[in-house]
XYZ file of N, CA and C in Angstrom:
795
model
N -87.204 19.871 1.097
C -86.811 18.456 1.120
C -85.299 18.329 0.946
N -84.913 17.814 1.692
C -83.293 17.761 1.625
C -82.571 16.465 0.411
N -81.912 17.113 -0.682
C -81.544 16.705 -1.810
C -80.889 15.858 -2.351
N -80.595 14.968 -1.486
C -80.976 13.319 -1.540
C -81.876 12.505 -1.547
N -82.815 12.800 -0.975
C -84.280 12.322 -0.635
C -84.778 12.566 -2.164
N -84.512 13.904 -2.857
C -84.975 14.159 -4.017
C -84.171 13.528 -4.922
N -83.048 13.152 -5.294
C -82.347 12.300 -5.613
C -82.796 10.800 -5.958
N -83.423 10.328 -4.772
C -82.930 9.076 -4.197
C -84.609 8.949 -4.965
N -85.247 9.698 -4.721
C -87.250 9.615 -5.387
C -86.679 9.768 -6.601
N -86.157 10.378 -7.358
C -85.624 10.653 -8.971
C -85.840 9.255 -9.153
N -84.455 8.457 -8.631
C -83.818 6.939 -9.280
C -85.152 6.548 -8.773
N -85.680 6.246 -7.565
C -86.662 5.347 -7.290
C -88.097 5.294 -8.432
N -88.209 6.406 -9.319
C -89.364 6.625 -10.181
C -88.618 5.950 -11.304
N -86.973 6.404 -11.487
C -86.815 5.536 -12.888
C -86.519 4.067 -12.779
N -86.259 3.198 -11.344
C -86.214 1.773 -11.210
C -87.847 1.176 -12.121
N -88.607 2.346 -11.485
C -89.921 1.454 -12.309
C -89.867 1.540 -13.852
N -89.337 2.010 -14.729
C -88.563 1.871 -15.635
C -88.376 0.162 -15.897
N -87.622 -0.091 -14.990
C -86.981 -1.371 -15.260
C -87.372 -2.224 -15.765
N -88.153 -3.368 -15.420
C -88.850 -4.081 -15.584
C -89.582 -3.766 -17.011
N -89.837 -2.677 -17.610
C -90.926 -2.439 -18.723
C -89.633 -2.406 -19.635
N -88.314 -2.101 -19.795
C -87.754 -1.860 -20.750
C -87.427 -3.680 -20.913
N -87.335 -4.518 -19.907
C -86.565 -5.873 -19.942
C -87.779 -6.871 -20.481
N -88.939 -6.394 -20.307
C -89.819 -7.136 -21.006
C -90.573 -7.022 -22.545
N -89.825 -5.578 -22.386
C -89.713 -5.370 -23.999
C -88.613 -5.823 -25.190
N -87.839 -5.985 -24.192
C -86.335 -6.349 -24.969
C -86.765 -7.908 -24.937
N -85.485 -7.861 -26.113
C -85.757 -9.688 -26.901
C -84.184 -10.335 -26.453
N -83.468 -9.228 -25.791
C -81.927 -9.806 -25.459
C -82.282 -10.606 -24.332
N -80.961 -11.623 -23.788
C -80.864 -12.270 -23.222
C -81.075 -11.238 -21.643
N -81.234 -12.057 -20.223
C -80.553 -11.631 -18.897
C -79.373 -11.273 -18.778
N -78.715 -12.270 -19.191
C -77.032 -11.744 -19.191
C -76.706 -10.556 -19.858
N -77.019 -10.684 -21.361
C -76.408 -9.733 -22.137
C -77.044 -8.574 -21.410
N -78.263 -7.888 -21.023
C -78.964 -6.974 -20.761
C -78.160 -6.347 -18.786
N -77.812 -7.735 -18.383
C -77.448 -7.121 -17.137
C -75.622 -6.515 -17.278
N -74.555 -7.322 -18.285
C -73.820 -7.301 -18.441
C -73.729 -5.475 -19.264
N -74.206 -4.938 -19.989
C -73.952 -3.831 -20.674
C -74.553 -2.577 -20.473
N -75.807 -3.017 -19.241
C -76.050 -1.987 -18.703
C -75.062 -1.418 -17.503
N -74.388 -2.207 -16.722
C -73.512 -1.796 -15.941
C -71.904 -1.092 -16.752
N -71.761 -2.445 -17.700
C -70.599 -1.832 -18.624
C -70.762 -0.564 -18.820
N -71.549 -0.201 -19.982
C -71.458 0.782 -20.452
C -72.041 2.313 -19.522
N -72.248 2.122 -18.424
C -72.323 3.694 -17.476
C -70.983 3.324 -16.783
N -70.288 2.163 -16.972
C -69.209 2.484 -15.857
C -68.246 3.075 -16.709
N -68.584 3.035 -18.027
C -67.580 3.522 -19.404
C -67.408 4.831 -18.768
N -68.635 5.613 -18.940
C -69.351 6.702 -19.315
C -68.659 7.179 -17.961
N -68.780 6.917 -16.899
C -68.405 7.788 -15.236
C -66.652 7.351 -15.417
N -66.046 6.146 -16.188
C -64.379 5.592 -16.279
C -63.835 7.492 -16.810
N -64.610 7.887 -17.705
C -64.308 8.645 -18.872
C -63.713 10.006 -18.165
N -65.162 10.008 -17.410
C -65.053 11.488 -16.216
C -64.379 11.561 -15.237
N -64.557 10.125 -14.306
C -63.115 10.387 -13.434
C -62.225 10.057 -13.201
N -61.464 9.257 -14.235
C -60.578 8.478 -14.890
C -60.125 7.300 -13.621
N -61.094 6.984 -13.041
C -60.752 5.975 -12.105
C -59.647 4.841 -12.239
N -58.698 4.389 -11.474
C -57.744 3.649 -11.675
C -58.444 1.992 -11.116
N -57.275 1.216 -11.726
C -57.792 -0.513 -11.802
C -57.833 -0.379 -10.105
N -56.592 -0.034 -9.562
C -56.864 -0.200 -7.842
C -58.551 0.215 -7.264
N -58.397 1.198 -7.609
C -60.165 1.739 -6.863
C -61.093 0.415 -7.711
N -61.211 -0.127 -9.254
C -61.986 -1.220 -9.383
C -61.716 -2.450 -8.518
N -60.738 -2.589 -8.283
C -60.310 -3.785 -7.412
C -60.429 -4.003 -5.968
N -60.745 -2.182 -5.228
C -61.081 -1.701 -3.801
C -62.531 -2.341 -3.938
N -63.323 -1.833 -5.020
C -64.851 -2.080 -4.762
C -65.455 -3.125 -5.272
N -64.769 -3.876 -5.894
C -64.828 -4.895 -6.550
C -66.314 -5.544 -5.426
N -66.013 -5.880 -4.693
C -66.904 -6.783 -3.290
C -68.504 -5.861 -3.322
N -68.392 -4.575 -3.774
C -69.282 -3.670 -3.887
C -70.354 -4.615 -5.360
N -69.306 -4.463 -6.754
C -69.933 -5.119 -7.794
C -70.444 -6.382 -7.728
N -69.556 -6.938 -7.211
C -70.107 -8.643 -6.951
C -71.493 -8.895 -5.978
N -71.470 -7.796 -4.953
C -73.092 -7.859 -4.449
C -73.718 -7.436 -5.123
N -73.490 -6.384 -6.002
C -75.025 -5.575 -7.068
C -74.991 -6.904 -7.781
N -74.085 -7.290 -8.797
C -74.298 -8.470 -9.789
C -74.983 -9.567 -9.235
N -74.609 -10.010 -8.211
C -75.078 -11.335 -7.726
C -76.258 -11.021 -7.417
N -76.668 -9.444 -6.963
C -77.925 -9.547 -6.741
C -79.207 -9.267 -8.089
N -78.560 -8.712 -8.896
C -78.955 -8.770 -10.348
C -79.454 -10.421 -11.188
N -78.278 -11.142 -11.032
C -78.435 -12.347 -11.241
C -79.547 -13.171 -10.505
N -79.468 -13.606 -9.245
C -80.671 -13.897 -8.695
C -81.494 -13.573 -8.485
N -82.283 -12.412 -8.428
C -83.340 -11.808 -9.015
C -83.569 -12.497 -9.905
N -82.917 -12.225 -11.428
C -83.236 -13.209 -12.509
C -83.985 -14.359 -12.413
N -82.842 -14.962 -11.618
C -82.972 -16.656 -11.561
C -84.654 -16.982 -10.687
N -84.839 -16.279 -10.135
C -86.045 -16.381 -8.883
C -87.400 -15.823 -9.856
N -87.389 -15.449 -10.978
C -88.304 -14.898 -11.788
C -88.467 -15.868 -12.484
N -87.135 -16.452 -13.047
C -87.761 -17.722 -13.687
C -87.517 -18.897 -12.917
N -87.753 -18.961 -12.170
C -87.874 -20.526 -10.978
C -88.984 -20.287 -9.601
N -89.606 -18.852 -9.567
C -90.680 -19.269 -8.678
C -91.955 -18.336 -10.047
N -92.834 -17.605 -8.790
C -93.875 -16.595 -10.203
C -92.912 -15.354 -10.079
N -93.384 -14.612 -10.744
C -93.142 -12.956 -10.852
C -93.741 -12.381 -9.333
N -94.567 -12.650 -9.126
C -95.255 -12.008 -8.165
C -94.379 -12.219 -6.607
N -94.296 -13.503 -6.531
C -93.627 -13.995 -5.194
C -92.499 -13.283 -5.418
N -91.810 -13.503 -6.960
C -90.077 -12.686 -6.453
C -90.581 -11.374 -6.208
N -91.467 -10.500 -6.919
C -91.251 -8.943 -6.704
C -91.365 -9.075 -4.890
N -92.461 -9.683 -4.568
C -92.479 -9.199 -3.478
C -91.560 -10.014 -1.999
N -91.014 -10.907 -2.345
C -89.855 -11.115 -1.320
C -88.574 -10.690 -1.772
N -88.525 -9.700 -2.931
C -87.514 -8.757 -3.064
C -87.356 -7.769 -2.521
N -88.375 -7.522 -2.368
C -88.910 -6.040 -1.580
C -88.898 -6.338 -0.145
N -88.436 -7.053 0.600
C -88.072 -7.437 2.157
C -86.841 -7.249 1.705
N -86.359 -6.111 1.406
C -84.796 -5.608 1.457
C -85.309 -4.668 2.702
N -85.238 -3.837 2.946
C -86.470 -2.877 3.647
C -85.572 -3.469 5.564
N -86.498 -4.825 5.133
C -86.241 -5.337 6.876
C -84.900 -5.644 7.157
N -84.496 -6.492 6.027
C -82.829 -7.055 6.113
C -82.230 -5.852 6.592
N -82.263 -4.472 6.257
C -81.310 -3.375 6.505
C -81.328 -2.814 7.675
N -82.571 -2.992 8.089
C -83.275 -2.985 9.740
C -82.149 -3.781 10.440
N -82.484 -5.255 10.296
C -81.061 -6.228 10.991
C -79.817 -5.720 10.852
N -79.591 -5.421 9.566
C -77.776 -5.208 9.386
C -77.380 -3.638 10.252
N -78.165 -2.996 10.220
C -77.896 -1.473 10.969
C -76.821 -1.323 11.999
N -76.881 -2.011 12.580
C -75.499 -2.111 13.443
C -74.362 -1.971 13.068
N -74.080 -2.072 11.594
C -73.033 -2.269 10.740
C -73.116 -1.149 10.373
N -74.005 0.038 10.324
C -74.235 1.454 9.999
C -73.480 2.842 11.130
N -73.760 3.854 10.611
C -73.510 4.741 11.368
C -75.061 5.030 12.147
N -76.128 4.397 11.528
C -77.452 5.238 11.602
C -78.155 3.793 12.424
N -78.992 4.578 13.134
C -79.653 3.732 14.386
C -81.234 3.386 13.821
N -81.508 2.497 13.871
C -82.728 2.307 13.719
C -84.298 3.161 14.732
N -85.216 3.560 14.357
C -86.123 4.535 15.101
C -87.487 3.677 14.767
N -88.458 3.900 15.392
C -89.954 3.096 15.436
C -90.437 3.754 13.862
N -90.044 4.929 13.883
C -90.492 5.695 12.570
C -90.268 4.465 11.214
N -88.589 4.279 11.492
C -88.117 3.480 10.260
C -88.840 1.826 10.135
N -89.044 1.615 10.814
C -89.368 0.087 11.074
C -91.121 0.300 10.691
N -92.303 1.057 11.008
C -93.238 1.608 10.289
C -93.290 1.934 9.347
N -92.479 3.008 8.230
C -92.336 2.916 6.953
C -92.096 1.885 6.517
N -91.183 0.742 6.794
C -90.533 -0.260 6.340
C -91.762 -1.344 6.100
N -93.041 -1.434 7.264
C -94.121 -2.286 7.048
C -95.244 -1.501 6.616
N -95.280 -0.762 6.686
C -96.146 0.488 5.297
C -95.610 -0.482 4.103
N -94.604 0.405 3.696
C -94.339 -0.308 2.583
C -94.333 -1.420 1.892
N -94.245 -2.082 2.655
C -94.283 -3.688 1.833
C -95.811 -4.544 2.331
N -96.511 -3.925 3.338
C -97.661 -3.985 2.963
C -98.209 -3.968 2.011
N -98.127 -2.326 1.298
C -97.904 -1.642 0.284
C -97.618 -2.974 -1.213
N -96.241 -3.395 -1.356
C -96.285 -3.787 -2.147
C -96.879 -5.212 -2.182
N -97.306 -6.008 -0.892
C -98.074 -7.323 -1.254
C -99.496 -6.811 -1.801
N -100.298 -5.930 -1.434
C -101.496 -5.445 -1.925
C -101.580 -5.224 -3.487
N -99.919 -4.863 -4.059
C -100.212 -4.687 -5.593
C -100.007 -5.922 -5.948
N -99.411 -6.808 -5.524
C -99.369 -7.970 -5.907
C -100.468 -9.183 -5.463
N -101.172 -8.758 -4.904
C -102.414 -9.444 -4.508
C -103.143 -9.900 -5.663
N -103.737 -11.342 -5.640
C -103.765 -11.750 -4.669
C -102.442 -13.052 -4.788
N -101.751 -13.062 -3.911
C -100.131 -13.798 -4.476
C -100.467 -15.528 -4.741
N -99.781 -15.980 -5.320
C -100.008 -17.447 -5.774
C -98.689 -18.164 -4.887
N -98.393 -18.884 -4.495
C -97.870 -19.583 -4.081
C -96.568 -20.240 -4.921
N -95.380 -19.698 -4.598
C -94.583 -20.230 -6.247
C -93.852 -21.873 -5.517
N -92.531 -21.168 -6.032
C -91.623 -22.864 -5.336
C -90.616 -22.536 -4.905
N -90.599 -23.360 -3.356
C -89.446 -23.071 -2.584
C -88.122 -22.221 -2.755
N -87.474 -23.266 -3.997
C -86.205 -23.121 -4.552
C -86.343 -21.477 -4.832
N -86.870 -20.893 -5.823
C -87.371 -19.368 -6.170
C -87.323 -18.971 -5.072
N -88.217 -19.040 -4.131
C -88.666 -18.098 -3.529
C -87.572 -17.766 -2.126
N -86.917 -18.906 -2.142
C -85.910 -18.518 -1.290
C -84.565 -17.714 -1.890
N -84.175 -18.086 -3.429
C -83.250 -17.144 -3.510
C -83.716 -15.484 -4.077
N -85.123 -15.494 -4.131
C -85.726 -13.893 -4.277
C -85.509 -13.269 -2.730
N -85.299 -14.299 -1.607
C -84.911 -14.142 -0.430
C -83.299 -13.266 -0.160
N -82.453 -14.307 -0.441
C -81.673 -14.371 -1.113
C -81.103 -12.964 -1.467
N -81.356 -12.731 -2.987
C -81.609 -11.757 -3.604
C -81.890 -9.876 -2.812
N -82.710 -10.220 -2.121
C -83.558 -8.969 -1.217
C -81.888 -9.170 -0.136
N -81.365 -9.672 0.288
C -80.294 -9.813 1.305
C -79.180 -9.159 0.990
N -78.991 -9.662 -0.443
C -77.862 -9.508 -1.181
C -78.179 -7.653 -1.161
N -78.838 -7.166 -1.643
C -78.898 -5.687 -2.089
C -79.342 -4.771 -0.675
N -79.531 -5.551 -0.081
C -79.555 -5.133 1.569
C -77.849 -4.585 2.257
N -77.482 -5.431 1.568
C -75.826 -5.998 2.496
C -74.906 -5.147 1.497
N -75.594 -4.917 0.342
C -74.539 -3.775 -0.394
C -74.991 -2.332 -0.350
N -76.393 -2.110 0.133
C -76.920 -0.761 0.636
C -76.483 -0.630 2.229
N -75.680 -1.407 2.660
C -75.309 -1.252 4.352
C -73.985 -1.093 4.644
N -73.623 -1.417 3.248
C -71.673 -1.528 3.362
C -70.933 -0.361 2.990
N -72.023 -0.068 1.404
C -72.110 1.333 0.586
C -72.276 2.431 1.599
N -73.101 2.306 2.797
C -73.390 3.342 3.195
C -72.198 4.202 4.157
N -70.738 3.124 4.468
C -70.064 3.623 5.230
C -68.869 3.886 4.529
N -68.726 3.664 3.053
C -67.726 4.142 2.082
C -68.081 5.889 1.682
N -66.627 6.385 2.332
C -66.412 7.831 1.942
C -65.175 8.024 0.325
N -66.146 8.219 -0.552
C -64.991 8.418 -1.473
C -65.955 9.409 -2.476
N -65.616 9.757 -3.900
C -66.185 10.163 -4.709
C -66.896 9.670 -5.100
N -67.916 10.165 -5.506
C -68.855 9.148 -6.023
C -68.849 8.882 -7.264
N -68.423 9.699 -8.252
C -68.432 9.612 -9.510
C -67.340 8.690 -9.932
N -66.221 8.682 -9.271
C -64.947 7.268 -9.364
C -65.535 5.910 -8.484
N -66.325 6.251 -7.618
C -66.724 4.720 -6.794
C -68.637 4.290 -7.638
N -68.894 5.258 -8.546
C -69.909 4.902 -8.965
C -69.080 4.058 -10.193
N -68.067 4.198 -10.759
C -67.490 3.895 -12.074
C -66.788 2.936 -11.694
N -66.209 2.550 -10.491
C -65.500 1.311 -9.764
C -66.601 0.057 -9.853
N -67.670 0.693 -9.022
C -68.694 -0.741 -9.019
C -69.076 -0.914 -9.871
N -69.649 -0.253 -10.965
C -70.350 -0.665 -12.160
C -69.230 -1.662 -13.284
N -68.070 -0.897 -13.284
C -67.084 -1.971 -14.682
C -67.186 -3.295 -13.690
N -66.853 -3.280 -12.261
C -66.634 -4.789 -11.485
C -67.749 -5.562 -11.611
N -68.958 -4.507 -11.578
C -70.159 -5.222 -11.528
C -70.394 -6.296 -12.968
N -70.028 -5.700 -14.069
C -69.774 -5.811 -15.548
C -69.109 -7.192 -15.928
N -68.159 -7.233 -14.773
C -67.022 -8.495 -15.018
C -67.607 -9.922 -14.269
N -68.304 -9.445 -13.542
C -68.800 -10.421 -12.501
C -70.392 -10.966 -13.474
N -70.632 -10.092 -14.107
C -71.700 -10.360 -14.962
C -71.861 -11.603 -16.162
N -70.245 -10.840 -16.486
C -69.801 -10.798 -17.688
C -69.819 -12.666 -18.390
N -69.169 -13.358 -16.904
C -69.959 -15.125 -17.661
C -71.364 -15.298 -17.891
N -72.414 -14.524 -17.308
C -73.586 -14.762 -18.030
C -74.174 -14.870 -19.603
N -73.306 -13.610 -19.528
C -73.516 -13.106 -21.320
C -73.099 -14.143 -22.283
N -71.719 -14.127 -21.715
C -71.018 -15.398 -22.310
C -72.294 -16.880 -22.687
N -72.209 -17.310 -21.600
C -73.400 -18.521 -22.010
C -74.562 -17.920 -22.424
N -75.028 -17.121 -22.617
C -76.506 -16.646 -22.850
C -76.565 -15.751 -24.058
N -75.051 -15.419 -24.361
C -75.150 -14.775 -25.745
C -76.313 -13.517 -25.361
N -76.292 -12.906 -27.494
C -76.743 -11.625 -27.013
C -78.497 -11.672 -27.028
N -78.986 -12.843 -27.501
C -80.636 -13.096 -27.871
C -80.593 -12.153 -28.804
N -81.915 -11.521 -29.277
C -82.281 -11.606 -30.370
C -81.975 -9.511 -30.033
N -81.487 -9.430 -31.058
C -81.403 -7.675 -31.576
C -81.929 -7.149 -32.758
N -83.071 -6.385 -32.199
C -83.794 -5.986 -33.328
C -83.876 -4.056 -32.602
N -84.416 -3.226 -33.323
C -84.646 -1.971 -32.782
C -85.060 -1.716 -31.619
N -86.063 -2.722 -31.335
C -86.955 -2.491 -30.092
C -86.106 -2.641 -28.885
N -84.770 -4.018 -28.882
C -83.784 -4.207 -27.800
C -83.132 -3.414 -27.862
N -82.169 -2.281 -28.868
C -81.400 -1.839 -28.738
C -81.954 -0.848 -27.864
N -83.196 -0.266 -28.413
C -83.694 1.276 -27.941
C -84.015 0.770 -25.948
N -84.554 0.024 -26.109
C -84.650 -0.982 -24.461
C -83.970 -1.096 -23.566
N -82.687 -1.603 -24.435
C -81.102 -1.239 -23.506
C -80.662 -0.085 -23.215
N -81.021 0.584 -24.353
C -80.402 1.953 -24.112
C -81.410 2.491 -22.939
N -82.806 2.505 -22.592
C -83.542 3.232 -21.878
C -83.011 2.601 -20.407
N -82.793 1.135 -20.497
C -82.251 0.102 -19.156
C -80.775 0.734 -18.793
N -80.246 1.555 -19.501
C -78.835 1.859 -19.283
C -78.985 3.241 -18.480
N -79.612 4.248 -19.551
C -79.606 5.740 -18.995
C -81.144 6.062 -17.748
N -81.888 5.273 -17.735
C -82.958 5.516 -16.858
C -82.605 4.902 -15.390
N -83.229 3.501 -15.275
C -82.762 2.803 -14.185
C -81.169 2.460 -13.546
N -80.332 2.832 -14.660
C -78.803 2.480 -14.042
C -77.942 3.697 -13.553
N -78.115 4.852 -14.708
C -77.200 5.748 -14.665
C -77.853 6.507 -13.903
N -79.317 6.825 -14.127
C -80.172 7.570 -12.959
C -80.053 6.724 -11.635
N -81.033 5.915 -11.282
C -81.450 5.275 -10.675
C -80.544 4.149 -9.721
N -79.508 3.647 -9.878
C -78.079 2.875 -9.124
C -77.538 4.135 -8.541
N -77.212 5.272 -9.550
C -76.065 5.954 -9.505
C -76.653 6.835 -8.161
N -78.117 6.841 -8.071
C -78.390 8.154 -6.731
C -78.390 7.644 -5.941
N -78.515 5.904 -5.950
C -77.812 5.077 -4.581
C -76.547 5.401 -4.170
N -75.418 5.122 -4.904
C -74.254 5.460 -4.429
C -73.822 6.780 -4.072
N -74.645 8.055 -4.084
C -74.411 9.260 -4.509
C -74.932 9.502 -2.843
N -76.307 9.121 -2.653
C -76.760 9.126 -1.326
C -76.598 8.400 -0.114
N -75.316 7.363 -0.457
C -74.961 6.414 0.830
C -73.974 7.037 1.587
N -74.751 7.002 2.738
C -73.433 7.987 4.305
C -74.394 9.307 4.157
N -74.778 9.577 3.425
C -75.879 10.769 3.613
C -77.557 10.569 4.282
N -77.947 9.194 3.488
C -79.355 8.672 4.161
C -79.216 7.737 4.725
N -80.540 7.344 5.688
C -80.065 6.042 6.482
C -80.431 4.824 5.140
N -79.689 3.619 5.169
C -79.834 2.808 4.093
C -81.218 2.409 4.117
N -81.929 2.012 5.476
C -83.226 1.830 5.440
C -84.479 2.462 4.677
N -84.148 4.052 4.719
C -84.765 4.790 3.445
C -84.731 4.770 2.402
N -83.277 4.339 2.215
C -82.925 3.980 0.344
C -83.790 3.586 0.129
N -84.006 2.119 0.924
C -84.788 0.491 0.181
C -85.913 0.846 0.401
N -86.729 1.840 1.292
C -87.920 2.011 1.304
C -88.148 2.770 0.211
N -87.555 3.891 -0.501
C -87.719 4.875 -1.562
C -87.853 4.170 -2.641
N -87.000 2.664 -2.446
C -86.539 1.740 -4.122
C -88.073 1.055 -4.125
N -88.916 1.270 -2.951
C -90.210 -0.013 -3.526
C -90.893 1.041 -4.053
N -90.650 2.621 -4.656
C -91.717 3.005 -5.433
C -91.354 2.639 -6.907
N -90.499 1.280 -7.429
C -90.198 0.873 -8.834
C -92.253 0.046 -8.850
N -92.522 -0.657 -8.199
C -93.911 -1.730 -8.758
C -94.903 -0.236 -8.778
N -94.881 0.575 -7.958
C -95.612 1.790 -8.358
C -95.622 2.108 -9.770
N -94.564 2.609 -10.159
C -94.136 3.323 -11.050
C -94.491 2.236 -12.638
N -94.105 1.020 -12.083
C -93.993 0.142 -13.325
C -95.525 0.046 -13.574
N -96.596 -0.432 -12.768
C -97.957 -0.229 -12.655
C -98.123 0.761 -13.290
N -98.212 1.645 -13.484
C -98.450 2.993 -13.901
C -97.943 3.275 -15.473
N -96.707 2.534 -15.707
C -96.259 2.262 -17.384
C -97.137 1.712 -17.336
N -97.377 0.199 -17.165
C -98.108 -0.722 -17.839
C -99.472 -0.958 -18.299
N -99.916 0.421 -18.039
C -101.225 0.871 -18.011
C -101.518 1.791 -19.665
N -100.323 2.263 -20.012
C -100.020 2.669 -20.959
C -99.366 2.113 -22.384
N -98.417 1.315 -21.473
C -97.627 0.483 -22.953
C -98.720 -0.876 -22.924
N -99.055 -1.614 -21.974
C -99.149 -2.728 -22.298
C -101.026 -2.956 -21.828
N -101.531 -1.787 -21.743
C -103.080 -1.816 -21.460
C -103.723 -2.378 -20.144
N -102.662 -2.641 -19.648
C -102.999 -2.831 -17.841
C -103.784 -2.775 -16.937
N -105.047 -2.392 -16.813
C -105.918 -1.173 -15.788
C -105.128 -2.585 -14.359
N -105.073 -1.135 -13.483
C -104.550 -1.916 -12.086
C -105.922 -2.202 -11.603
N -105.534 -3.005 -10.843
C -107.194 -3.597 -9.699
C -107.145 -2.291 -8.168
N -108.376 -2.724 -7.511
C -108.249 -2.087 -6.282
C -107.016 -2.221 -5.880
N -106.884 -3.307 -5.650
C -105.691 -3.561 -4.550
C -103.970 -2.955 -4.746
N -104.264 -3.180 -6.398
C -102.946 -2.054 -6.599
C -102.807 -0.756 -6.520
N -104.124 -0.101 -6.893
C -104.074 1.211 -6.079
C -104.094 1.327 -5.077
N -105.040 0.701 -4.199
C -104.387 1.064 -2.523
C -103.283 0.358 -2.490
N -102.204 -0.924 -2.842
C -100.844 -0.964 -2.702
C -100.329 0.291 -2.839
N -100.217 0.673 -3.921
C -99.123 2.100 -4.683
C -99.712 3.242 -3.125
N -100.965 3.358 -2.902
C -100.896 4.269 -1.975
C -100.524 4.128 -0.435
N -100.236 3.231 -0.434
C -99.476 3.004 0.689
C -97.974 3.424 0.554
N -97.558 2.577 -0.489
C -95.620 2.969 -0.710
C -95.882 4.214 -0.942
N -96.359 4.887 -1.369
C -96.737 6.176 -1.296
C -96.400 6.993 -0.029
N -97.171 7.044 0.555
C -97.321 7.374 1.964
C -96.371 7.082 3.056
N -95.440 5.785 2.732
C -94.652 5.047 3.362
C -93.269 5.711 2.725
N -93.083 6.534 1.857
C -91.958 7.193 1.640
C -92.298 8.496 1.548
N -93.577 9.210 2.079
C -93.715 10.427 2.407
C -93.702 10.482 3.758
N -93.722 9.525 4.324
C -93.848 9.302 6.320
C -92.125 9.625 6.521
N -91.512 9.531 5.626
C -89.990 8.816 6.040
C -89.437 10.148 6.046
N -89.387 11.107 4.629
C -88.758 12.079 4.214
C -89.237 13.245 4.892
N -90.743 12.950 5.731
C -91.227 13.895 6.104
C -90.732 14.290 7.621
């Protein structure tokens, strides 16, 4: 398997991470989106001593992850959970459209994984409820936004360890009025240890093998690899929070399954 793909499945197992550490935590959205980016862009500032110019080159890089961080948010609490996960997950197609903007051509292969997959994930989310407009269009939105920074990312040649540490502090700043109004919510052991798992699992793993693998994979694979997070989170929640999945989420998960073994294969 060529070692991005293995990479890129690493982060995609710890995105499902995500979601279980943020619903455990008692901190705010802001504070939680604001210090998980901060503090790995510390951590990569440290190693490749990146200068303000390179934050200020990628700056446009942070402001799409953030903005797409943020609305996500906002679409979780303004339509259901269910509708955002899964018109988040039509990142997939958006990257299909934007490809032109790529080095990499779209193939019947990619456009089949792409509806594998999100087949895939309406089945775990079955059976879906109907949320509200407003939501459900910026979970739209949202899925665009992280489309358009997995398509832009993909034609930036630089280091990765200085352009992983560029987007994340920008991402941080662009964050950073959330926190502000939203303060830090409530800190008790359980948030700190939460943040910390939201920092080193899904961000430093899981962001960082995005940027590590863009110009190497086609972006369309990224976003297909990123829908094994409702897999993965299914599969915590079965454990932390007593979950049993229904049919339909197991045959969902086995589809994204299959739909990112069709791709790599």
């Amino acid at each position: 398997m060529n070692k991005y793909y293995a990479l890129l499945i690493a982060g995609g197992i710890t995105f499902g991470t995500a979601s279980i550490f943020i619903k455990l935590s008692n901190m705010t959205p802001g504070a939680l989106a604001f210090f998980r980016f901060f503090i790995v862009g510390l951590i990569f500032f440290f190693i490749s001593r990146v200068d303000f110019k390179k934050i200020l080159k990628y700056s446009p890089f942070g402001f799409l992850l953030a903005l797409h961080m943020i609305t996500f948010i906002i679409s979780v609490y303004t339509t259901t959970i269910i509708d955002a996960t899964v018109l988040v997950s039509t990142s997939p197609f958006f990257v299909i459209l934007l490809s032109r903007f790529t080095k990499f051509k779209n193939t019947v292969k990619d456009i089949m994984g792409s509806v594998i997959g999100f087949v895939g994930v309406v089945l775990i989310n079955y059976p879906l409820v109907l949320g509200y407009l407003v939501g459900n269009v910026i979970a739209l939105f949202s899925a665009f936004l992280i489309a358009l920074y997995t398509v832009f990312l993909s034609r930036v040649e630089e280091n990765s360890i200085a352009l992983t540490s560029a987007i994340y502090i920008s991402s941080s700043l662009f964050t950073f009025p959330l926190f502000v109004i939203q303060g830090f919510g409530k800190i008790d052991l359980t948030s700190v240890l939460s943040l910390l798992g939201l920092i080193f699992l899904p961000t430093l793993i899981g962001h960082t093998s995005v940027v590590i693998a863009s110009g190497k994979v086609k972006p369309q694979h990224i976003e297909i690899i990123g829908l094994l997070e409702p897999v993965i989170a299914s599969i915590l929640a079965i454990f932390i929070f007593h979950q049993i999945p229904t049919a339909f989420q197991l045959m969902g998960s086995a589809l994204i399954l299959f739909s990112v073994l069709y791709i790599i294969m």
